[in-house]
N, CA, C and O atoms as a MOPAC input file, in Angstrom:
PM7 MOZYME 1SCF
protein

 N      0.83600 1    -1.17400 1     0.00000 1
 C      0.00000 1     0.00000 1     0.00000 1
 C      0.88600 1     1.24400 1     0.00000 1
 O      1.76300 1     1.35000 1     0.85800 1
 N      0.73300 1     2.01100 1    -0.74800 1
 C      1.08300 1     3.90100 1    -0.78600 1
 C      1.02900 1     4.77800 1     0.01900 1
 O      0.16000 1     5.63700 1    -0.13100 1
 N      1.79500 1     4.83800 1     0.96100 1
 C      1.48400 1     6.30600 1     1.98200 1
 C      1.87100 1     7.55900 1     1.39300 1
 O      3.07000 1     7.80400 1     1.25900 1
 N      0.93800 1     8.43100 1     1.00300 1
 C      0.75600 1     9.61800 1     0.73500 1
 C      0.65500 1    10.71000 1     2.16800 1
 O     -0.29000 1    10.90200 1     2.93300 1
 N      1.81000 1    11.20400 1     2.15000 1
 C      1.85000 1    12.15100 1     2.92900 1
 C      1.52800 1    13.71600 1     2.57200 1
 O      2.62100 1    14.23000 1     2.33600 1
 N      0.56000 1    14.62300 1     2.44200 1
 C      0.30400 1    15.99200 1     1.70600 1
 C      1.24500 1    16.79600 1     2.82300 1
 O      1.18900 1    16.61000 1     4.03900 1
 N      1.96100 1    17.56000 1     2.26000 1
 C      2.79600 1    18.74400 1     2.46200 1
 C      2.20300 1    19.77900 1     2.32300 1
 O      1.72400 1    19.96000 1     1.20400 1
 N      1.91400 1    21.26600 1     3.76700 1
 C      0.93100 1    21.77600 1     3.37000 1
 C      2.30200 1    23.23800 1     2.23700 1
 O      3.50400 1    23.29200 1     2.49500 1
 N      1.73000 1    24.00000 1     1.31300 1
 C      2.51700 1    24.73400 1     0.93700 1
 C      2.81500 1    26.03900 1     2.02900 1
 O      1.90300 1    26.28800 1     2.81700 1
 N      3.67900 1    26.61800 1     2.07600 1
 C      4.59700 1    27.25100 1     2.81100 1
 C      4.12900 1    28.78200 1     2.42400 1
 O      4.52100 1    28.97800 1     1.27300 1
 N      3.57600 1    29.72600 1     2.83300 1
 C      3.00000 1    31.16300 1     2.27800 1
 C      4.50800 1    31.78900 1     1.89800 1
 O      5.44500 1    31.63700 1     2.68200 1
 N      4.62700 1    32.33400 1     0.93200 1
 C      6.16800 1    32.89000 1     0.81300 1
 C      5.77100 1    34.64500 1     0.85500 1
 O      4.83500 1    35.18800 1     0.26800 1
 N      6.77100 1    35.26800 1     1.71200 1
 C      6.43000 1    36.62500 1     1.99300 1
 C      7.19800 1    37.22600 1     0.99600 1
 O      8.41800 1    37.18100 1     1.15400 1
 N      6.71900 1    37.82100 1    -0.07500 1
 C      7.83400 1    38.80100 1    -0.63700 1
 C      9.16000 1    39.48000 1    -0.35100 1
 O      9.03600 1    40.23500 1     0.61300 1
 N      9.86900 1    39.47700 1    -0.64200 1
 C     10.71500 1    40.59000 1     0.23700 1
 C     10.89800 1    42.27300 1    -0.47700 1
 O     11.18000 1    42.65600 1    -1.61300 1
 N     10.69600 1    42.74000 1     0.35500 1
 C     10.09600 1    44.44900 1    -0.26100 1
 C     11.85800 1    45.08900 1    -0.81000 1
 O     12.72800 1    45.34300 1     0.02400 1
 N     11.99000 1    45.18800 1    -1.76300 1
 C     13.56200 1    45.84000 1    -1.95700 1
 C     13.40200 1    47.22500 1    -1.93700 1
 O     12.62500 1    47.80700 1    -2.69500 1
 N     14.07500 1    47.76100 1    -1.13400 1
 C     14.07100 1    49.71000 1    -0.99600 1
 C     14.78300 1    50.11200 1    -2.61200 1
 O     15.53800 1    49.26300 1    -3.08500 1
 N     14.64900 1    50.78500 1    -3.03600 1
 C     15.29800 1    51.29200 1    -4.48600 1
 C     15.62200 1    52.68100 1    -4.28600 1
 O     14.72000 1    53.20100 1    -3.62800 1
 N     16.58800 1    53.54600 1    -4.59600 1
 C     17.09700 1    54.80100 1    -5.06700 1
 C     17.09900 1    55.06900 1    -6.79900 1
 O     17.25200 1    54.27900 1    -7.73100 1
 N     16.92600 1    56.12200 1    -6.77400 1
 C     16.80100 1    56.13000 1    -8.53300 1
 C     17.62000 1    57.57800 1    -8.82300 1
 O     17.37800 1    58.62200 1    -8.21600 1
 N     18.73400 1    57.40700 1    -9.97700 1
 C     19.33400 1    58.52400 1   -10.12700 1
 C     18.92100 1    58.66000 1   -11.65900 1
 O     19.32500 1    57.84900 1   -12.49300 1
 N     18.22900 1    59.55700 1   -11.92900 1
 C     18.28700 1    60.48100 1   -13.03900 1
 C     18.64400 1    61.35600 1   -13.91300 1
 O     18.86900 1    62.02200 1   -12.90300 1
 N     18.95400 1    62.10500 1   -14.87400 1
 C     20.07100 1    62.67800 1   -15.42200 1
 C     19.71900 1    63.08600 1   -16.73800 1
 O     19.29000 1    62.17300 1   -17.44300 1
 N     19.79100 1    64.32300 1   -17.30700 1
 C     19.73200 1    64.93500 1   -18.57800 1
 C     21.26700 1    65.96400 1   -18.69300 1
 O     21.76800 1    66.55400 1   -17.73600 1
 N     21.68100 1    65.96700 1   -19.80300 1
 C     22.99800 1    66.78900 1   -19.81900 1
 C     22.54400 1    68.01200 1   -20.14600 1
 O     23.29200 1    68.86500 1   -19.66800 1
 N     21.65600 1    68.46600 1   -20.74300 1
 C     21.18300 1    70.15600 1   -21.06700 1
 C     19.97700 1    70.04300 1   -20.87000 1
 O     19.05500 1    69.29800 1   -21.20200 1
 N     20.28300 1    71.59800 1   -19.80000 1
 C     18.86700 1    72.39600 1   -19.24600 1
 C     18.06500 1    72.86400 1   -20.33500 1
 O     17.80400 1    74.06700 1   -20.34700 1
 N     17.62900 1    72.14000 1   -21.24500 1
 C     16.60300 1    72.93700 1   -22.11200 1
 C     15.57300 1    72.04200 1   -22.37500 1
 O     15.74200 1    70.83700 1   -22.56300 1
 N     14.19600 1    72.79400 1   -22.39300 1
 C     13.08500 1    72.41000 1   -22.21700 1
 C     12.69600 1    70.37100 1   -22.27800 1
 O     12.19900 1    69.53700 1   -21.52000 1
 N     13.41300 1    70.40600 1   -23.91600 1
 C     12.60500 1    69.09600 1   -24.24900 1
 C     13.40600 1    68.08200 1   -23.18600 1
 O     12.89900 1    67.07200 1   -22.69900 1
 N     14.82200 1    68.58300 1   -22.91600 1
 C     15.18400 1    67.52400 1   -22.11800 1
 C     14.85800 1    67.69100 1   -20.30900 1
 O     15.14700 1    66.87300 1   -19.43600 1
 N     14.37700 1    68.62900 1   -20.19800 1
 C     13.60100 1    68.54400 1   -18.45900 1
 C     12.61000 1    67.58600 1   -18.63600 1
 O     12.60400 1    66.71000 1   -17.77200 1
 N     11.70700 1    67.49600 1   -19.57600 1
 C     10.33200 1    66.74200 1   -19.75500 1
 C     10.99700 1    65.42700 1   -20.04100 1
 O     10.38900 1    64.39700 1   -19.75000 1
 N     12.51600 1    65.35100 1   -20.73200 1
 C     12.85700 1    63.71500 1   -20.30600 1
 C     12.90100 1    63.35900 1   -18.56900 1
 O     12.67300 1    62.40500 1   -17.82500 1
 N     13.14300 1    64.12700 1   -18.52300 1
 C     13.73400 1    63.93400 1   -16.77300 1
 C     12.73600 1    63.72900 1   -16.32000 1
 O     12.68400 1    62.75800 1   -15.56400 1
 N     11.57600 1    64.46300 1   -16.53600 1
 C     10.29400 1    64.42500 1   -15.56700 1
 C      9.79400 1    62.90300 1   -15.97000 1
 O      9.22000 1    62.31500 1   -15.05400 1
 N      9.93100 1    62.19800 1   -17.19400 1
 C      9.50300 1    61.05500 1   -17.59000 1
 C     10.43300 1    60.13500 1   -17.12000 1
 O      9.96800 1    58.99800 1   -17.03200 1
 N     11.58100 1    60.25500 1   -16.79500 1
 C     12.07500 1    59.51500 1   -16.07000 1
 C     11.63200 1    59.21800 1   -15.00900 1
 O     11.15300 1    58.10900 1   -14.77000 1
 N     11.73700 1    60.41700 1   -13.95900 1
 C     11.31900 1    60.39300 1   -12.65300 1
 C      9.54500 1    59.57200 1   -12.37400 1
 O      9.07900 1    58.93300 1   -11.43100 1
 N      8.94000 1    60.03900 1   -13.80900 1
 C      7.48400 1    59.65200 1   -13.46500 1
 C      7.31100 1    57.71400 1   -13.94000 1
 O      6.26000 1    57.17900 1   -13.58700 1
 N      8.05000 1    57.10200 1   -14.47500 1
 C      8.35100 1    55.86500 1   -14.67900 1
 C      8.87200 1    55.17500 1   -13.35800 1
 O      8.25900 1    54.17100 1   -12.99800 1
 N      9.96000 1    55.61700 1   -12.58200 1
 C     10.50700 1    54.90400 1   -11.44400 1
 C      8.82600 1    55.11100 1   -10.54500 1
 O      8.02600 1    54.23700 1   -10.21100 1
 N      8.77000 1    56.41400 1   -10.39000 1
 C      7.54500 1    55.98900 1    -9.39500 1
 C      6.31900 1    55.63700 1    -9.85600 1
 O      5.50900 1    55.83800 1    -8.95100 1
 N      5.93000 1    55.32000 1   -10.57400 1
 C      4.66200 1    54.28900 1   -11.24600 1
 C      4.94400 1    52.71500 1   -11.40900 1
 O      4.01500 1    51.94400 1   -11.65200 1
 N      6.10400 1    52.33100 1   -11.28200 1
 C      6.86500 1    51.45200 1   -11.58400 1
 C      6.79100 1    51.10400 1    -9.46900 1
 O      6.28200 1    50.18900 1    -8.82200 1
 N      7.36200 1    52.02200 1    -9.16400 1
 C      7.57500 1    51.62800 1    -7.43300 1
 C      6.10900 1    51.08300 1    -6.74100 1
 O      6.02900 1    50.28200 1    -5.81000 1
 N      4.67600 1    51.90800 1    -7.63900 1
 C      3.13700 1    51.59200 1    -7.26000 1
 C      2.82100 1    50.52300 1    -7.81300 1
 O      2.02800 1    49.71400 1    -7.33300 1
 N      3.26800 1    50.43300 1    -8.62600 1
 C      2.86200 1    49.11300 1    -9.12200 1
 C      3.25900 1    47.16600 1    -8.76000 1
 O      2.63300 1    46.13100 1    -8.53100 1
 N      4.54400 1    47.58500 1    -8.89800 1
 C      4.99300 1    46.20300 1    -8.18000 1
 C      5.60500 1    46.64000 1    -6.88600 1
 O      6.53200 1    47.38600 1    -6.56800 1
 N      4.25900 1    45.48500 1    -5.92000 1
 C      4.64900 1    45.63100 1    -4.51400 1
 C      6.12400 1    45.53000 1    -3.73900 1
 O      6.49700 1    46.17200 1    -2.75600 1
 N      6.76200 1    44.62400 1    -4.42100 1
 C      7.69200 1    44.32700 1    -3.81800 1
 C      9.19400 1    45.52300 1    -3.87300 1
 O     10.30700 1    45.35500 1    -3.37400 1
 N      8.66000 1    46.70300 1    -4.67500 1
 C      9.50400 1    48.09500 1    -5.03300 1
 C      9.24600 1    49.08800 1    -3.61400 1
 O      8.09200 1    49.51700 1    -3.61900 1
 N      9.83600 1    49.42500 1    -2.73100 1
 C      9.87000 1    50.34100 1    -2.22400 1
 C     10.71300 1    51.82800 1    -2.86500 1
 O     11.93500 1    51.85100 1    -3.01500 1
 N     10.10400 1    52.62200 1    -3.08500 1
 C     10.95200 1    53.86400 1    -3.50800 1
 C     11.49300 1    54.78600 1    -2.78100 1
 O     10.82100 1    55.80000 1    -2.59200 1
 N     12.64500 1    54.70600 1    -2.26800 1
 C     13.39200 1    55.17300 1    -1.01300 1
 C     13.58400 1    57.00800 1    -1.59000 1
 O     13.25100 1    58.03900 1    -1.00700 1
 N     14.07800 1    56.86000 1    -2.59100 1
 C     14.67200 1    58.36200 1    -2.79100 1
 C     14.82800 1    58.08700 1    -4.33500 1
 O     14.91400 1    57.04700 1    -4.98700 1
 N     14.83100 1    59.88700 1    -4.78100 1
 C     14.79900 1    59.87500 1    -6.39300 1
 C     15.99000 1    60.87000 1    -6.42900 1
 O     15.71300 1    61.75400 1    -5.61800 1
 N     16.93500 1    61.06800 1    -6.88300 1
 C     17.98300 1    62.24600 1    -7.37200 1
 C     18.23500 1    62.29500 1    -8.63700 1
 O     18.40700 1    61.41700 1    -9.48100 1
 N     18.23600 1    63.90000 1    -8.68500 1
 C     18.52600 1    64.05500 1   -10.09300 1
 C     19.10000 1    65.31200 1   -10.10400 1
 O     19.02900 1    66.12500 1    -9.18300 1
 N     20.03500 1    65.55700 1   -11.83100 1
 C     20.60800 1    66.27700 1   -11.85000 1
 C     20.30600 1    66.71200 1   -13.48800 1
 O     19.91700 1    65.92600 1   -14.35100 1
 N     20.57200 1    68.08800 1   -13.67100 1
 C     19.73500 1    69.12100 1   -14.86300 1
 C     20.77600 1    69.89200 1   -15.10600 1
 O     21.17200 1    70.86200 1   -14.45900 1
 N     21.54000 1    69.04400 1   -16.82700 1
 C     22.60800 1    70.06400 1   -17.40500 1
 C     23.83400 1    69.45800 1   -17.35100 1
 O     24.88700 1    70.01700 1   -17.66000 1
 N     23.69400 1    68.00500 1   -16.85700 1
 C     25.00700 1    67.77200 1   -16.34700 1
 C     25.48100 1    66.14600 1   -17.36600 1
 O     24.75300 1    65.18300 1   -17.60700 1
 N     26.59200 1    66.31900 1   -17.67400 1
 C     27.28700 1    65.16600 1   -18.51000 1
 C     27.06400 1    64.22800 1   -17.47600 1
 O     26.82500 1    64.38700 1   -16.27900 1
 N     27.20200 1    63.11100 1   -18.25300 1
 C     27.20600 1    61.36300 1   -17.44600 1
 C     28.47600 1    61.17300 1   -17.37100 1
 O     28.90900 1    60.14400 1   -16.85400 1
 N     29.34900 1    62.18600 1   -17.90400 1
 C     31.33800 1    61.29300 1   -18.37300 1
 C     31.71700 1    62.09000 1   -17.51000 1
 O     32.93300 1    62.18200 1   -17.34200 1
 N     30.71800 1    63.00200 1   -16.60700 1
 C     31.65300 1    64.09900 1   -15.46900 1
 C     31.36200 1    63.75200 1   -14.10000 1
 O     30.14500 1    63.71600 1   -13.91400 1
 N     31.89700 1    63.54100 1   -13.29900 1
 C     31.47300 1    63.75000 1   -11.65100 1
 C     31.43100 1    65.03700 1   -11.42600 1
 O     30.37500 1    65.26600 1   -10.83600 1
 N     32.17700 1    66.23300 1   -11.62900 1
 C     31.66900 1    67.58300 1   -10.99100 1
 C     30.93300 1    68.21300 1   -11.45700 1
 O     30.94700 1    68.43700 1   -12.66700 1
 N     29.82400 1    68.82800 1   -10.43300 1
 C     29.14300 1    69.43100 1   -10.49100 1
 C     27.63600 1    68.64500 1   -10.70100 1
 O     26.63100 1    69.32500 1   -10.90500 1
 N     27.57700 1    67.30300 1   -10.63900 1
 C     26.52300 1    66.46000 1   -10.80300 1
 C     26.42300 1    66.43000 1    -8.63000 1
 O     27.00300 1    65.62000 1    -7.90600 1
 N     25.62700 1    67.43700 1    -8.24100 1
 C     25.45900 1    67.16800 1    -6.66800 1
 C     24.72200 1    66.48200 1    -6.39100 1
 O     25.12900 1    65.88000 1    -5.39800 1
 N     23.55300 1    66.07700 1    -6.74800 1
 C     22.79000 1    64.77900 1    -6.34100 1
 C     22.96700 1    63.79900 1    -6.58400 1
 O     22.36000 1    62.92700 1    -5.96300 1
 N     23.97000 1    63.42500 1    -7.70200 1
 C     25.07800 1    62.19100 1    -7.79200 1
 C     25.54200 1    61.92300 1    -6.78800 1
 O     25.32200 1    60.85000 1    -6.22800 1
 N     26.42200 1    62.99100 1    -6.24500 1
 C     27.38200 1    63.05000 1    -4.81900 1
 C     26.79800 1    62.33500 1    -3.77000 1
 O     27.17200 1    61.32900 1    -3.16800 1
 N     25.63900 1    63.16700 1    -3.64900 1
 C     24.25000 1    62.80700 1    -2.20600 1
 C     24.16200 1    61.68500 1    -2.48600 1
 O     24.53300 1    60.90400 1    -1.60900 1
 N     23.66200 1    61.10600 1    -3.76000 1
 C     23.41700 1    60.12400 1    -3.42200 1
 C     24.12100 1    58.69800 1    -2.88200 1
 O     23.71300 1    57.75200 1    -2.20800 1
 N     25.26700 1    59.00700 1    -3.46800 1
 C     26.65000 1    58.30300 1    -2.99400 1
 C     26.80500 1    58.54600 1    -1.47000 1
 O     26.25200 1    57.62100 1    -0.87600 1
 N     27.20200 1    59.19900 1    -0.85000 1
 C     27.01200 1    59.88700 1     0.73500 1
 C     26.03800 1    59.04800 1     1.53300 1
 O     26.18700 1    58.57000 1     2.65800 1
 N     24.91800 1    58.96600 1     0.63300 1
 C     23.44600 1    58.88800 1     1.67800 1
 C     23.80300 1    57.40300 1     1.66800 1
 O     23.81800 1    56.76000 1     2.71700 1
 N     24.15300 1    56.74200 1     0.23100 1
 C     24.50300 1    54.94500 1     0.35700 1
 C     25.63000 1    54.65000 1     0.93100 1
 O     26.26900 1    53.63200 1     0.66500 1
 N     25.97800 1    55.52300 1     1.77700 1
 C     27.21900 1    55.18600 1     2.87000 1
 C     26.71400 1    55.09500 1     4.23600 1
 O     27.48600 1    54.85400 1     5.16500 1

């Protein structure tokens, strides 16, 4: 005879990941702020949507090269704050 033992399943809790989001346009002019703002508005629709996104902090910086560290200050912060 077969002993069937049922295993009950185990509830698995998500685990919530905190996220930072750094953003970035190299020139202050119009069409590229409205990238930025579409950036910024993607991470947090993106953070409402899937539960398991916490959105800790957003930084961004307006005018500034990606190939430069100076003068990108919310780059900096944000480096600082992940210390």
């Amino acid at each position: 005879m077969i002993h069937v033992v049922k295993i009950p399943v185990k509830n698995k809790t998500k685990e919530v990941v905190r996220i930072t989001v750094y953003c970035r346009v190299s020139k202050n002019i119009e069409e590229q702020r409205s990238g930025l703002n579409s950036q910024i508005a993607y991470f947090k629709e993106l953070s409402n949507k899937v539960i398991e996104i916490d959105l800790a902090e957003v930084y961004h910086d307006v005018g500034r090269s990606g190939l430069i560290k100076n003068g990108r200050t919310s780059y900096k912060k944000m480096i600082v704050d992940g210390l």
